[in-house]
Amino acid sequence: MTKIPNLSFTMPVIMLCTRSFMLLITFLTGFSMSGLAQDKLASVDLKNHFWYKNAVIYNLEVSAFKDSDGDGRGDFTGLTQKLDYLSALGVDAIWLAPFQPSPGQDDGYDVADFYAVDKRLGTGGDFAEFVNQAQIRGIRVIMDLVINHTSTQHQWFQEARKSKTSKYHDWYIWSDKLPKDYKVGMVFPGYQEAVWSMDSVSGQYYYHRFYQFQPDLNYANPEVVREAQKIIGFWLNQGISGFRLDAVPFIIEIPKGPGNNPKLDYKFLTDIRQFAQSRKADVVILGEANVVPEENLNYFGKGGEGIQMMFNFYVNQFLFYALASGKLEPFKKALVETQIIPDASQWAHFLRNHDEVDLGRLTEKQRNEVFEKFGPDKNMQLYDRGIRRRLSTMLGNDRKHIELAYSLLFSLPGTAVIRYGDELGMGDDLRLQERISVRTPMQWTSDKNAGFTTADTAFRPVIDFGEHDYKKINVAAQTRDSSSLLSWTTTLIRMRKACPEIGLGDYTVLDTGSPDVLGLRYEHNGKSVVILHNFSDQPQQTNFSVKGADILYDLINNDDKKPVAGKYNVSLKGYGYQWFRVNQLIPN
Ligand code: NOJ
């Protein structure tokens, strides 16, 4: 007799197994399910399982952060000593600029060995100790993955140029003749002569999207793809939680070279993400891709199967325009244009990073307005498109304007990325060339060399002049001052963390009744926050409705608001901002 299974017992088990199986597949395949299926699953219960959707990421260069051995250059042991500082600030993840051996012609973005630590920054052991201590504090480590190109000094290039029969020859991109458009597509105009240069050893021209000493790798060659996977696997084994993928649109050009009308191989991104997730399920790939909104889903993947995160360069440029001009409409439009992304994907928002502020997507008129306000001298501008200054100097060291900018950053839809020293209001040194101006040593104390090093001379000058002099701006002084920018930033980060709706929820741009005030409302799981920012230096009055809100609890000033005739009236000081929680001050 056939045994009839007890369905009331087996069905839930089957359902449970199917679900676990789906989850397993989801992690192992990098969401290769159809976009719809994945989005449904994610919106049901996965959205807040992605750590990177609501994190605070801190970007730093090991060499410029803290020197532990007195040789004048920062190192991993110095960085380890400062982990408590970063933990107290509220940092969830550190993004390390390149730290591998490099001739340093592009400050480490010219890697000479992908599998080692630059000796000047410490040993492999020092690196492991750092990662371990970060993990103990619940801080993840993301590293720059610079695989579009190598240094010309990399062994691969050295072998490649020697002989056409070397297996490495086809790892790079060569041409016997100088291509007609050898000047098209330079990333660093004014500092770069061409994108094809003659290699005297091979007698051929090689392709380099960036500086001449950075030959592009040839990703049409499967061996190069395999090597990129090995690099990823290697660093994941060292405890790395994710990668900031450098120069994404250039890596995926197939074939490379501007003259060839390259197609973009987006599948590469899905493949590399799948590979990374096969080694570590919660790895994140954060892409450096300055693209227009129509391109976004090609990078994220329609169902979120591409790279999980991208810097929102598009919004960043219009944000700078809004900060400089007070005109909000293009910024609001950019927010709306980048609003729809898959549930598992996330934007990384930022104000400043280690490069110039790139304003290339503004109109010439808009760009000139930003130049005029934030970088009027030629020496402040770079590559005909950007500004090589820190935030504080651009905003004239105006505390109110700086607060507005950072309050805004932490309330933008995505994950916030901050640059070391910006929490203190550090400045820049325009005597240093190109983008090095914003990479000066961290200012720890008012002691010699800002407490960065005990050496007589730091590897790069510490800022010791003007309003941003380390004797005035340093961690030690600001730690003991409850009104300092550092104390304010720490409180802001805590407030942001109490509002997970920002990273997870849906948002609407409110009609605030004032052209100068941006109002954002976030909603997630029945909880909601409303945040206002006044871009004008003059006080503004707002008048707006918030559906379903009986009261707005003020998260900063204990000044709660009730609607009058269905509308909220909130006055904001010049550059003022307000964070409110809807209906519940402490949500359940
Ligand atoms: C983008 C990086 O942000 C920049 O600093 C670097 O010079 C180029 N990629 C080349 O790697």
Coordinates of N, CA and C and ligand atoms in Angstrom, one line a residue, residues 106 109 146 149 188 210 214 244 246 288 354-355 435 439, ligand 1:
D106 N 51.0 57.7 -9.8 CA 49.6 58.2 -9.7 C 49.2 57.9 -8.2
Y109 N 47.7 54.5 -7.8 CA 46.7 54.0 -8.8 C 47.5 53.4 -10.0
V146 N 42.2 48.3 -8.6 CA 42.6 49.1 -9.8 C 43.1 48.2 -10.9
H149 N 44.2 48.9 -15.5 CA 45.6 49.1 -16.0 C 46.6 48.6 -15.0
F188 N 43.1 63.0 -18.3 CA 43.8 64.0 -17.6 C 44.3 65.1 -18.6
F210 N 44.5 56.4 -19.1 CA 45.0 57.4 -18.1 C 46.4 57.8 -18.5
Q214 N 50.4 54.1 -17.3 CA 49.3 53.2 -16.9 C 48.7 52.4 -18.1
R244 N 36.3 48.9 -4.1 CA 35.9 50.1 -4.8 C 36.5 49.9 -6.2
D246 N 37.8 50.6 -9.6 CA 38.3 51.8 -10.2 C 37.9 51.8 -11.7
E288 N 33.3 52.9 -9.5 CA 33.5 54.3 -9.9 C 33.1 54.4 -11.3
H354 N 39.1 61.8 -3.2 CA 40.5 62.0 -3.4 C 40.9 62.7 -4.7
D355 N 39.9 62.8 -5.6 CA 40.1 63.4 -6.9 C 39.5 64.8 -6.9
R435 N 45.9 66.5 -7.9 CA 44.9 66.1 -6.9 C 45.5 65.9 -5.5
R439 N 45.2 65.6 -0.4 CA 45.6 64.3 0.2 C 46.7 64.6 1.3
Ligands
NOJ1 C1 40.2 56.9 -10.8 C2 40.9 57.3 -9.5 O1 39.9 57.8 -8.6 C3 42.0 58.3 -9.8 O2 42.5 58.7 -8.6 C4 43.0 57.6 -10.6 O3 44.0 58.5 -11.0 C5 42.4 57.0 -11.9 N1 41.2 56.3 -11.7 C6 43.4 56.0 -12.6 O4 43.5 54.9 -11.8

